[in-house]
CSV table of C-alpha atoms in Angstrom, one decimal:
chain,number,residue,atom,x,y,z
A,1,UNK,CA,-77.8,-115.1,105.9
A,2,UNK,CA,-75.7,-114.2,108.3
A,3,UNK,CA,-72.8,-116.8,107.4
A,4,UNK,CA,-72.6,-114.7,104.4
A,5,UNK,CA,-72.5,-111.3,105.7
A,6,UNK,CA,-69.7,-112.7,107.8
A,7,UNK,CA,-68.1,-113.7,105.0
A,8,UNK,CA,-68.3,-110.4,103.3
A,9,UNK,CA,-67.1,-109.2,106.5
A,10,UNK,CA,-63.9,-111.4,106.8
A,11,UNK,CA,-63.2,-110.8,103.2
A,12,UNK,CA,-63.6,-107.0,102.8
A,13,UNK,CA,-61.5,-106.3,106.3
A,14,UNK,CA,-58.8,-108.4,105.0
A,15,UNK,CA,-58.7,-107.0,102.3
A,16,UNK,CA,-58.5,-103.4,103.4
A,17,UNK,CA,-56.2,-104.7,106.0
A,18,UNK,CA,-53.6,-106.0,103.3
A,19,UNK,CA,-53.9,-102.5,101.3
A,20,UNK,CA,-53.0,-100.7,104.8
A,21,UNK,CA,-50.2,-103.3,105.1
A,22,UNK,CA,-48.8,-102.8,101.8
A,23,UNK,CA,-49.4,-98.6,102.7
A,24,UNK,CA,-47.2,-99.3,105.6
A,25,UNK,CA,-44.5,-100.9,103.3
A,26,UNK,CA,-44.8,-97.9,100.6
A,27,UNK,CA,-44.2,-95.4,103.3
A,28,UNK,CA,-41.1,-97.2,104.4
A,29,UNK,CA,-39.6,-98.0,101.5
A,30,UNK,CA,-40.2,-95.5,99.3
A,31,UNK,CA,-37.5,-93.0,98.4
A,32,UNK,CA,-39.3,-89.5,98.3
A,33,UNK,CA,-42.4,-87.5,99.9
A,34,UNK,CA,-44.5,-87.3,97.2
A,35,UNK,CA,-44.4,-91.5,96.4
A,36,UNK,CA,-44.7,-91.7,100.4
A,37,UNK,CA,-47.6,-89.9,100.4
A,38,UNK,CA,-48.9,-91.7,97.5
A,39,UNK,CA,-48.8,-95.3,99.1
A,40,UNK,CA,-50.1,-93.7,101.8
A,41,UNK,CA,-53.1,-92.3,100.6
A,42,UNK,CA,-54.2,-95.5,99.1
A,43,UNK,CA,-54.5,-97.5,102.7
A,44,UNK,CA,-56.3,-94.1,104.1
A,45,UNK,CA,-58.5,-93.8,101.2
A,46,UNK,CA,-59.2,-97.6,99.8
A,47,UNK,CA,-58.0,-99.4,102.4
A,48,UNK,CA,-60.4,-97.4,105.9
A,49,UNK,CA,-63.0,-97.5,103.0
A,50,UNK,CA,-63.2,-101.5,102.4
A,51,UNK,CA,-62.8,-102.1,106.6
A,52,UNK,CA,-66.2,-99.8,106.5
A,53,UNK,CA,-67.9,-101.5,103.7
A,54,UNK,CA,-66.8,-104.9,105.5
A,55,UNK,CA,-68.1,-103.6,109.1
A,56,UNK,CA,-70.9,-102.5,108.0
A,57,UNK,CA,-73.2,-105.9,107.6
A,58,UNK,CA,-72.2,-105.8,111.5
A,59,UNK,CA,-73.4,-102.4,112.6
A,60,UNK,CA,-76.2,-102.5,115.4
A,61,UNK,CA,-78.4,-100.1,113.7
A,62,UNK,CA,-78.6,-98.2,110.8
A,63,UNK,CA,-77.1,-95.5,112.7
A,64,UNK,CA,-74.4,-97.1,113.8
A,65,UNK,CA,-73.8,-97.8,110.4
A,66,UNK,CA,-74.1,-94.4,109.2
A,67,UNK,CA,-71.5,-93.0,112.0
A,68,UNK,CA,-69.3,-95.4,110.4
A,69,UNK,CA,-69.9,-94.3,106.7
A,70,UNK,CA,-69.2,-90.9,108.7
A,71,UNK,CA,-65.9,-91.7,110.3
A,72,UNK,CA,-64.8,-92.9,106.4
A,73,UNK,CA,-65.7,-89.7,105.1
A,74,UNK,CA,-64.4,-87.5,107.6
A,75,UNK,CA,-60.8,-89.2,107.4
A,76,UNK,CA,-61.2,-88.5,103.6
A,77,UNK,CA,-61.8,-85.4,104.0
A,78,UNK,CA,-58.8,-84.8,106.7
A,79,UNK,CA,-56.1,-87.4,104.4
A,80,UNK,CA,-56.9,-85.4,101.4
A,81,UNK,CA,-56.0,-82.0,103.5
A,82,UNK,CA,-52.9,-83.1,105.0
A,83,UNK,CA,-51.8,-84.9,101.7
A,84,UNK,CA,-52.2,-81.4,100.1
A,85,UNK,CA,-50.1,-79.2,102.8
A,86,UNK,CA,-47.5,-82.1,102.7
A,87,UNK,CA,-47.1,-81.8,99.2
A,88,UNK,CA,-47.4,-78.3,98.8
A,89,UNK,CA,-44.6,-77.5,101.3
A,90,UNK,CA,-42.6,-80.0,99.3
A,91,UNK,CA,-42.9,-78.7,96.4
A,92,UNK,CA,-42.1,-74.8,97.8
A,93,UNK,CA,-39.4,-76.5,99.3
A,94,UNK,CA,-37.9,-77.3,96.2
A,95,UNK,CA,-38.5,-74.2,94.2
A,96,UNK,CA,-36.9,-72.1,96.9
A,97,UNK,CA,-34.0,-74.1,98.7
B,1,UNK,CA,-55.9,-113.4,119.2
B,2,UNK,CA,-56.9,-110.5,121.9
B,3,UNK,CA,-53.7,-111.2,123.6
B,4,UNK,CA,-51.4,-110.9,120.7
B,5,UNK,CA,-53.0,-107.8,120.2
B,6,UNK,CA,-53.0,-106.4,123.9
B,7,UNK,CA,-49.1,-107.4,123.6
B,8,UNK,CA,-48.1,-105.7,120.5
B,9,UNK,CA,-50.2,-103.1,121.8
B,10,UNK,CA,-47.9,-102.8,125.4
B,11,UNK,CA,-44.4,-103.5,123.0
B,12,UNK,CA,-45.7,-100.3,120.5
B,13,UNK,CA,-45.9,-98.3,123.5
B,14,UNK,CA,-43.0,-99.1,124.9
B,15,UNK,CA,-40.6,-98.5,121.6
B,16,UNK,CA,-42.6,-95.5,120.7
B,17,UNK,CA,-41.9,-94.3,124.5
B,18,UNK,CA,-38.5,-94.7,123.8
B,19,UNK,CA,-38.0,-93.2,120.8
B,20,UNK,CA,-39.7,-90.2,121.9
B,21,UNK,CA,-36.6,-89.8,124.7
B,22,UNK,CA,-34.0,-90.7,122.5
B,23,UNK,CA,-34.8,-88.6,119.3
B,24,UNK,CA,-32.7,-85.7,118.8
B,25,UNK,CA,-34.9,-83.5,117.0
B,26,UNK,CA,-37.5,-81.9,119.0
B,27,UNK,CA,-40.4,-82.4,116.2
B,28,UNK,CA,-39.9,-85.7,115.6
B,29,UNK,CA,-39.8,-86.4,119.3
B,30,UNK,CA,-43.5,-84.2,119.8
B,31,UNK,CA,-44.8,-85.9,116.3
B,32,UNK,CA,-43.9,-89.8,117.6
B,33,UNK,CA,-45.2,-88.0,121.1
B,34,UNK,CA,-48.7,-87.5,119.5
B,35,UNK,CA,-48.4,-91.3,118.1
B,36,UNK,CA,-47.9,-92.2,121.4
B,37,UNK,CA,-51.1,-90.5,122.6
B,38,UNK,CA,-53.3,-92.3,120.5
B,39,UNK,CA,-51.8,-95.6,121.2
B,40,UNK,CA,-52.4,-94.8,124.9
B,41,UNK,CA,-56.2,-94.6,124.0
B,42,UNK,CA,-56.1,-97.9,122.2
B,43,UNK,CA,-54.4,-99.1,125.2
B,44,UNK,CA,-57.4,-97.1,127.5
B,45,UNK,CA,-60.0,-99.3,124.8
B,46,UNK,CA,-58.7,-102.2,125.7
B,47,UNK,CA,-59.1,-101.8,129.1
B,48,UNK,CA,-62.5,-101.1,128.8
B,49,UNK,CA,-62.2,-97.0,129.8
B,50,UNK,CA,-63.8,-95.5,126.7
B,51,UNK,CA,-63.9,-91.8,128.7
B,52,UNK,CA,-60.3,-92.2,129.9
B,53,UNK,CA,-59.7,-93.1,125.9
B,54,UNK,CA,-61.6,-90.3,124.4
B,55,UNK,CA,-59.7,-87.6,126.8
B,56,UNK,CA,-56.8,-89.3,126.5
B,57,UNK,CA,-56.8,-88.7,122.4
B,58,UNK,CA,-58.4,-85.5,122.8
B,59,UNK,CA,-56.1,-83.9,125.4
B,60,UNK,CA,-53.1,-85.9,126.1
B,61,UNK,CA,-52.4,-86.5,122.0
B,62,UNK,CA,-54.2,-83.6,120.1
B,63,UNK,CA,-54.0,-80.9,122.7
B,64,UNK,CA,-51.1,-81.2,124.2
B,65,UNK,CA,-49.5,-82.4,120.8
B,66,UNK,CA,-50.7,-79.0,119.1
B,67,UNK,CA,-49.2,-77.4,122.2
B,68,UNK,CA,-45.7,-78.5,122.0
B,69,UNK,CA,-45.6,-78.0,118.1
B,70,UNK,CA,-46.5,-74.5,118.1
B,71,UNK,CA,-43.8,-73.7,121.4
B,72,UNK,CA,-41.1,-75.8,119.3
B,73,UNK,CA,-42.1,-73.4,116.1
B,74,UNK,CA,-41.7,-70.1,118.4
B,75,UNK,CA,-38.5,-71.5,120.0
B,76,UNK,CA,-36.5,-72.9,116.8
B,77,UNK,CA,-33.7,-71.1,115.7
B,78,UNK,CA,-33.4,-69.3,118.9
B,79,UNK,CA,-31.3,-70.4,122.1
B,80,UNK,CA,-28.9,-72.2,119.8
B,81,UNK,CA,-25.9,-70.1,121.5
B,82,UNK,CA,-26.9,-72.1,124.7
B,83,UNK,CA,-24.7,-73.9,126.2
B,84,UNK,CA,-25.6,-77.5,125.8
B,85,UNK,CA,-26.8,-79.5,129.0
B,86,UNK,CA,-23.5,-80.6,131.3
B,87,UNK,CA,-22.9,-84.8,131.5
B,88,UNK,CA,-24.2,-84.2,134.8
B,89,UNK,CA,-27.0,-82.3,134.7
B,90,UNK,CA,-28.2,-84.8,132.0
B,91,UNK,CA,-27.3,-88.1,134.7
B,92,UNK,CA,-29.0,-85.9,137.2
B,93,UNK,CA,-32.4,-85.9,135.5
B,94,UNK,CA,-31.6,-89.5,134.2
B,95,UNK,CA,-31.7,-90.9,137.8
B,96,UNK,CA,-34.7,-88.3,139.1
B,97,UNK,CA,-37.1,-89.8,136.5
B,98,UNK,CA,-35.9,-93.6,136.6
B,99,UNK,CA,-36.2,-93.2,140.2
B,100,UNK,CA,-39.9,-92.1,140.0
B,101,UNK,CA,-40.2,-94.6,137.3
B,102,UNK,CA,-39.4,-97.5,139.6
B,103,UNK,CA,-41.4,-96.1,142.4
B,104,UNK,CA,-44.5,-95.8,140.7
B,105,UNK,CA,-43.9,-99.2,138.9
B,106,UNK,CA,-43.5,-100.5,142.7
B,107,UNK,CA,-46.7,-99.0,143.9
B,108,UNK,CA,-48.6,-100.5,141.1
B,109,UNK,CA,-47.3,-103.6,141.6
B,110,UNK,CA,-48.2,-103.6,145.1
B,111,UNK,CA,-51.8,-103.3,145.0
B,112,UNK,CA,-53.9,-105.4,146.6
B,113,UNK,CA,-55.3,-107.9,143.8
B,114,UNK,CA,-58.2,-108.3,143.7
B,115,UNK,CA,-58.0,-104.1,143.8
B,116,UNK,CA,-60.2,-102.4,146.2
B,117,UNK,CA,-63.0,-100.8,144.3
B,118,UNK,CA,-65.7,-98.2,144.7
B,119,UNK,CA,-67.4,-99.3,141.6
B,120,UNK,CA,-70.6,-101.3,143.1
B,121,UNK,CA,-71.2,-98.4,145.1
B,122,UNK,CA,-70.7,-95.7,141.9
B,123,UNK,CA,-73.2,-97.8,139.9
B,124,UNK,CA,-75.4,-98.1,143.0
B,125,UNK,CA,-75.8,-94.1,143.5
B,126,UNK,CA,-76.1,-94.1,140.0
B,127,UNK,CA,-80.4,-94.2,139.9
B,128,UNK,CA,-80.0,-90.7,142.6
B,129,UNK,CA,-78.4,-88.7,139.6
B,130,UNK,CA,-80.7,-89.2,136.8
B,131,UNK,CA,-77.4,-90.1,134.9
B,132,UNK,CA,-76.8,-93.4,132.9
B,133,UNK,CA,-73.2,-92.8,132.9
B,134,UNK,CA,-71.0,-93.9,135.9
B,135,UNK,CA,-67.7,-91.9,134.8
B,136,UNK,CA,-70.2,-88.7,134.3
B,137,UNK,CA,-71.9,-89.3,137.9
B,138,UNK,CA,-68.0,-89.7,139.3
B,139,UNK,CA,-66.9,-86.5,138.1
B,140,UNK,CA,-70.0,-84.3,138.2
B,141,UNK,CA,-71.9,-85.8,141.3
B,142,UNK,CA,-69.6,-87.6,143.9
B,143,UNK,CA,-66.4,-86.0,142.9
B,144,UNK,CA,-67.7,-82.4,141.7
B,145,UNK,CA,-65.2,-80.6,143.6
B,146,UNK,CA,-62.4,-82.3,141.8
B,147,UNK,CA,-63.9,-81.5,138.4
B,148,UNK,CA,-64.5,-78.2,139.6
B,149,UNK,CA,-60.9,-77.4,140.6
B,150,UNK,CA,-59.4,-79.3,136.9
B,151,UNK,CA,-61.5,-76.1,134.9
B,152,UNK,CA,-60.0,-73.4,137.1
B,153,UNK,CA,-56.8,-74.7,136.9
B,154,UNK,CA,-57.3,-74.4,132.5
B,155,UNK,CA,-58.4,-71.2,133.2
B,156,UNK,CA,-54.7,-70.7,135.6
B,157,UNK,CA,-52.6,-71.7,132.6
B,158,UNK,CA,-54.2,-69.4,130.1
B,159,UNK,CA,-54.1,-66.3,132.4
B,160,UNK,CA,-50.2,-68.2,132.6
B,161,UNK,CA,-50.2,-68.0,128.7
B,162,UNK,CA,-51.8,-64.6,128.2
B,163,UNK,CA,-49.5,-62.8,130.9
B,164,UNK,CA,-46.4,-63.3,128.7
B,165,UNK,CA,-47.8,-60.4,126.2
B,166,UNK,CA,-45.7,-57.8,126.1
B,167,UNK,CA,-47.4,-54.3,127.7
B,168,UNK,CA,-47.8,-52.6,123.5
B,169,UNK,CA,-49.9,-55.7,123.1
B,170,UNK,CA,-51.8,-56.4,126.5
B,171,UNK,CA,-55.2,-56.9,126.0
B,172,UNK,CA,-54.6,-57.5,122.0
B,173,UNK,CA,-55.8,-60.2,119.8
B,174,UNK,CA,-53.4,-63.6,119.6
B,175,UNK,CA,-51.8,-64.4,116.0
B,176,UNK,CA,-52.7,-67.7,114.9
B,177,UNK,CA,-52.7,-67.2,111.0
B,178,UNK,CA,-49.8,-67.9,108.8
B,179,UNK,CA,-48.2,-65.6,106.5
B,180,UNK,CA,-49.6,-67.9,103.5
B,181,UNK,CA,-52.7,-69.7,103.9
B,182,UNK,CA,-52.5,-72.5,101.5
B,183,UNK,CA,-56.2,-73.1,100.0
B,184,UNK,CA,-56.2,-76.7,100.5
B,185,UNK,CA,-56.7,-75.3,104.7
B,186,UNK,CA,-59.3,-72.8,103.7
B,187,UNK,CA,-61.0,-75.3,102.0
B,188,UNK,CA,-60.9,-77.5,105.2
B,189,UNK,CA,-61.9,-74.2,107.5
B,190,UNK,CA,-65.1,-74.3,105.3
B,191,UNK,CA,-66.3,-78.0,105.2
B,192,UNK,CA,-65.3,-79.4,108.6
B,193,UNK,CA,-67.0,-76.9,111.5
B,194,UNK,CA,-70.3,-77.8,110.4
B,195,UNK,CA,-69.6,-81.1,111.3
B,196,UNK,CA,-66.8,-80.8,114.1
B,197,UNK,CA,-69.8,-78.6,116.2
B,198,UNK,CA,-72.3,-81.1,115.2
B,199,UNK,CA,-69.6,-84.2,116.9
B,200,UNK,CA,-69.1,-81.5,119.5
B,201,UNK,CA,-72.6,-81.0,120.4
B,202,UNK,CA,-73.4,-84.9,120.3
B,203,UNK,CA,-70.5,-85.6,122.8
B,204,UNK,CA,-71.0,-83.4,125.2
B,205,UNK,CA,-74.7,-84.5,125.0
B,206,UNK,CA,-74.4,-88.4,124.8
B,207,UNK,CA,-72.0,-87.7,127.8
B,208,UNK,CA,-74.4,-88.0,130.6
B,209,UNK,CA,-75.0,-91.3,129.3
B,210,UNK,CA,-72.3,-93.4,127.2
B,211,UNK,CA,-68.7,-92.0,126.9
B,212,UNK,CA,-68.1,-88.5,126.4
B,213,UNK,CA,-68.4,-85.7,128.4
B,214,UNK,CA,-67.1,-81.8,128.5
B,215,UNK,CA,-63.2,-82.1,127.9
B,216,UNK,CA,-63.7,-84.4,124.8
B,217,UNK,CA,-66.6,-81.9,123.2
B,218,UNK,CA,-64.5,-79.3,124.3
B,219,UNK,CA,-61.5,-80.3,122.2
B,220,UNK,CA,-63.2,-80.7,119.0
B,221,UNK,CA,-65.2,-77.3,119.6
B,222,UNK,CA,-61.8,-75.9,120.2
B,223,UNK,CA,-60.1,-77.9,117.6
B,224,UNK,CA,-63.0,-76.3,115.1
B,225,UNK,CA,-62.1,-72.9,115.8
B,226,UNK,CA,-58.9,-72.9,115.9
B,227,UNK,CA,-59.1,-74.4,112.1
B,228,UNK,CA,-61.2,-71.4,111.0
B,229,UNK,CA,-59.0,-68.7,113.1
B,230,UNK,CA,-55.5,-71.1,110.9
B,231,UNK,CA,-57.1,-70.1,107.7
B,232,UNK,CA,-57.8,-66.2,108.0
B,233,UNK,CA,-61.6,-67.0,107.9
B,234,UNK,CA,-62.1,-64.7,110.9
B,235,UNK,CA,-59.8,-63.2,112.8
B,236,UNK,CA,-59.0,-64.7,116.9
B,237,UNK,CA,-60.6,-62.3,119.4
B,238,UNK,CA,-58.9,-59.6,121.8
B,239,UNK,CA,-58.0,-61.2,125.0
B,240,UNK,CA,-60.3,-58.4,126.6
B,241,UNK,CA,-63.1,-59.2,124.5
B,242,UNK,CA,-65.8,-59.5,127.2
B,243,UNK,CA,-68.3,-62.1,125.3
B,244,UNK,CA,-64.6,-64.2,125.5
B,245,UNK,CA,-64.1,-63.5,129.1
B,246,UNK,CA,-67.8,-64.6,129.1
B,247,UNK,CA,-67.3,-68.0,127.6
B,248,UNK,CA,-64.3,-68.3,129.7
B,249,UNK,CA,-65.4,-68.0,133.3
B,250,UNK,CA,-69.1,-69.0,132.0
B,251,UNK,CA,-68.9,-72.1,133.0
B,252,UNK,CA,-67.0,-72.4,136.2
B,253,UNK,CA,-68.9,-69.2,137.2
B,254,UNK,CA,-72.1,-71.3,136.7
B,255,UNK,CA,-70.6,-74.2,139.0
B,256,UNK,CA,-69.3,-72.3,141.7
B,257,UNK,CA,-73.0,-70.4,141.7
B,258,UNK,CA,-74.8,-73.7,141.5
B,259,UNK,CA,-72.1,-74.9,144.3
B,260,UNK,CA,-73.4,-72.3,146.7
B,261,UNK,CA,-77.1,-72.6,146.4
B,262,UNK,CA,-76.4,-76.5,147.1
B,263,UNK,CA,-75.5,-75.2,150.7
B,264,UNK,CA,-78.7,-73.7,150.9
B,265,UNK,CA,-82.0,-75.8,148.3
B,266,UNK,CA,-79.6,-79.3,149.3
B,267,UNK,CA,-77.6,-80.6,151.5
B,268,UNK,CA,-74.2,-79.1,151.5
B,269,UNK,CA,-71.8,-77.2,149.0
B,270,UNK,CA,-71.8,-79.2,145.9
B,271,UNK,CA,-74.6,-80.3,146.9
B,272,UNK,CA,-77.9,-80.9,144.4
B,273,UNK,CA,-81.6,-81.1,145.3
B,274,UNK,CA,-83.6,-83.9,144.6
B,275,UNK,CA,-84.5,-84.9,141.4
B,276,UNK,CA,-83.3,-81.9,139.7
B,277,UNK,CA,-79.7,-83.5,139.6
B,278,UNK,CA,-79.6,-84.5,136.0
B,279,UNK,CA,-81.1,-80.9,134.7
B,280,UNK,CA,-78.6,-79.4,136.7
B,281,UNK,CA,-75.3,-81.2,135.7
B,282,UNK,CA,-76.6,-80.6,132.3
B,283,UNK,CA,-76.6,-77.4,132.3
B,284,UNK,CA,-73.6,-77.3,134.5
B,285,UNK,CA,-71.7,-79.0,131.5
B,286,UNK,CA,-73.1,-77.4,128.7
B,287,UNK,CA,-71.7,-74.2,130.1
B,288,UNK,CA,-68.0,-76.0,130.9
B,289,UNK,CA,-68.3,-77.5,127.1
B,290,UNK,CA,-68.1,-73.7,126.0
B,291,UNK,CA,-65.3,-72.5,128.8
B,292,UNK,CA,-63.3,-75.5,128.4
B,293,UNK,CA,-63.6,-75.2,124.0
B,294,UNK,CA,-62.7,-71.4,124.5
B,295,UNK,CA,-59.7,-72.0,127.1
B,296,UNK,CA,-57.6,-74.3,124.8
B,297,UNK,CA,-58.4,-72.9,121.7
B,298,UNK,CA,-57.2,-69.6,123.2
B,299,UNK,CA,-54.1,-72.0,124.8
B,300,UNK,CA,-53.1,-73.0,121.9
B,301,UNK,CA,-53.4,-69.3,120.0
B,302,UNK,CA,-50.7,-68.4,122.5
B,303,UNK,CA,-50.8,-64.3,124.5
B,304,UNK,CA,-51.6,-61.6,122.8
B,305,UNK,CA,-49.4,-60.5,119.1
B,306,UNK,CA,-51.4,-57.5,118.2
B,307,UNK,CA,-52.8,-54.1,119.7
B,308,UNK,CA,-56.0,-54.3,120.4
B,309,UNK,CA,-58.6,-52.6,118.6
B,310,UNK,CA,-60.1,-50.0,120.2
């Protein structure tokens, strides 16, 4: 049982560790804010979300578990925000040079 | 694998070090400056200090990040007709801090290895206080006065802070709102405090006995209001508002007080009687939580911009 949960471990952090690498990459080689912010957003959102999912088999107690289903959200929650401002002043920085 | 990461760790903290020196544009340098501060933490992880970690992120990144952005927003576009810093002046500060870079690198590398600890006898005391946490028991049992001295000195820079209002103003509410308040912020303003108080509550709490303590729960409290003052949701108080001046001075107020009965229920200033240790340093930090939340959210709103309502 708990060679498999380690293997769903393994295999859900790497993956969300390759989306955060490939994030990375977006942010540096994209050409513009908004597509920045758009590669971005997928390692905060998908990527934090599958290193959770993949931690979670290993949390000590339920609520450890449940502080980390809490850090996800939160940083949700916080990515979302900031994606929004960045955007938003963007965009008012374009209507009114 | 650990020390891959404990190098890329040391080599991320050197570049970012350096890039926050070299960078020309003062934003830049306080945004890869706020990088840096979490790394540090990471770093403060690894070496097994979660406390030093948590105040590290909290204060030394957040705080002092939010800080320098909001002095760099006040001060761009003025000072430009400055003259810019001589050749000399610039080698003169050059050689001052390579020179106290050198000399603290020296002193750390002369240390006696092993180093000489007080830890066996920390943990050892540890049963007297009632506490499970070491760190806690270090700053609010054997080195009180220390601790003591850090919250009066927070309470130094924001009469510092407060003292630059101009006289129409003294005594007036800070500005913290922008002219816009874009709703994506309000929306934030609404959802987060719940939880940011709950976090804030827990850490100063947990803080007796894991990592955590007054300074961390205090930036987050802090951090909370701020939010809602950033979004209009209610305005920051007068300066001279005397429940503020309450939360201020509440908790070192309560220190000093507890301080001075020590001399007289214990055994000396600082002192605290048997067996009611824990309930006292409790109460002790609950009431710092609340000074220490109030003093940099009230930092970081800057003196007084408006006249104050009377």
């Amino acid at each position: 049982m708990s060679a498999v949960l380690g293997i769903v471990t393994i295999v859900l952090v790497t993956a969300g560790a390759v989306l955060f690498l490939a994030g990375t990459l977006g942010l540096l080689r994209f050409p513009d804010t908004l597509s920045r912010l758009h590669a971005i957003s997928k390692a905060d959102n998908l990527g934090l979300g599958l290193i959770v999912l993949g931690l979670l088999p290993q949390a000590a107690s339920v609520t450890g578990g449940l502080k980390l289903i809490c850090v996800w959200l939160l940083a949700q929650l916080s990515a979302a925000t900031a994606s929004q401002l960045l955007g938003r002043a963007v965009y008012r920085g374009r209507r009114e040079p | 694998m650990t020390l891959l990461l404990d190098l890329a760790l040391v080599a991320w903290l050197l570049a970012l070090a350096v890039h926050v020196v070299v960078q020309r544009g003062e934003r830049s340098a306080i945004i890869a400056f706020l990088a840096f501060g979490l790394l540090l933490g990471l770093a403060w992880v690894r070496l097994a200090a979660p406390d030093v970690a948590l105040t590290e992120i909290a204060i030394g990144g957040g705080g002092t990040g939010i800080l320098l952005l909001r002095a760099e927003a006040v001060l761009r576009g003025r000072g430009k007709e400055e003259e810019p810093m001589t050749r000399a002046g610039k080698l003169a500060v050059a050689v001052g801090c390579a020179a106290i870079s050198a000399g603290l690198g020296l002193a750390v590398l002369s240390f006696a290895s092993p180093a000489p600890t007080l830890a066996p006898a920390a943990a050892e005391a540890l049963g007297a206080t009632g506490l499970g946490n070491p760190v806690t028991a270090v700053l609010l049992a054997y080195r009180a006065l220390d601790t003591l001295l850090e919250k009066i000195v927070v309470l130094l820079a924001l009469i510092g802070v407060w003292s630059l209002a101009p006289d129409g103003v003294w005594d007036g509410a800070p500005e913290v709102k922008p002219a816009i308040v874009p709703g994506p912020l309000t929306y934030l303003a609404r959802i987060l405090p719940p939880f940011g108080i709950v976090i804030g509550v827990y850490m100063f709490w947990v803080g007796a006995d894991a990592p955590g303590g007054t300074f961390q729960a205090g930036t987050v409290l802090a951090a909370m209001w701020l939010l809602v003052m950033m979004a209009g949701l209610k305005p920051p108080p007068d300066t001279s508002r005397p429940l503020l001046v309450l939360a201020l001075t509440g908790g070192p107020a309560l220190f000093l007080a507890i301080a001075f009965l020590g001399s007289i229920f214990a055994e000396g200033f600082l002192a605290y009687p048997e067996g009611l240790a824990k309930p006292l340093i409790v109460a002790i930090e609950a009431a710092l939580t609340l000074s220490v939340a109030a003093a940099l959210a009230m930092l970081v709103a800057g003196p007084a911009r408006k006249a104050p309502a009377r």
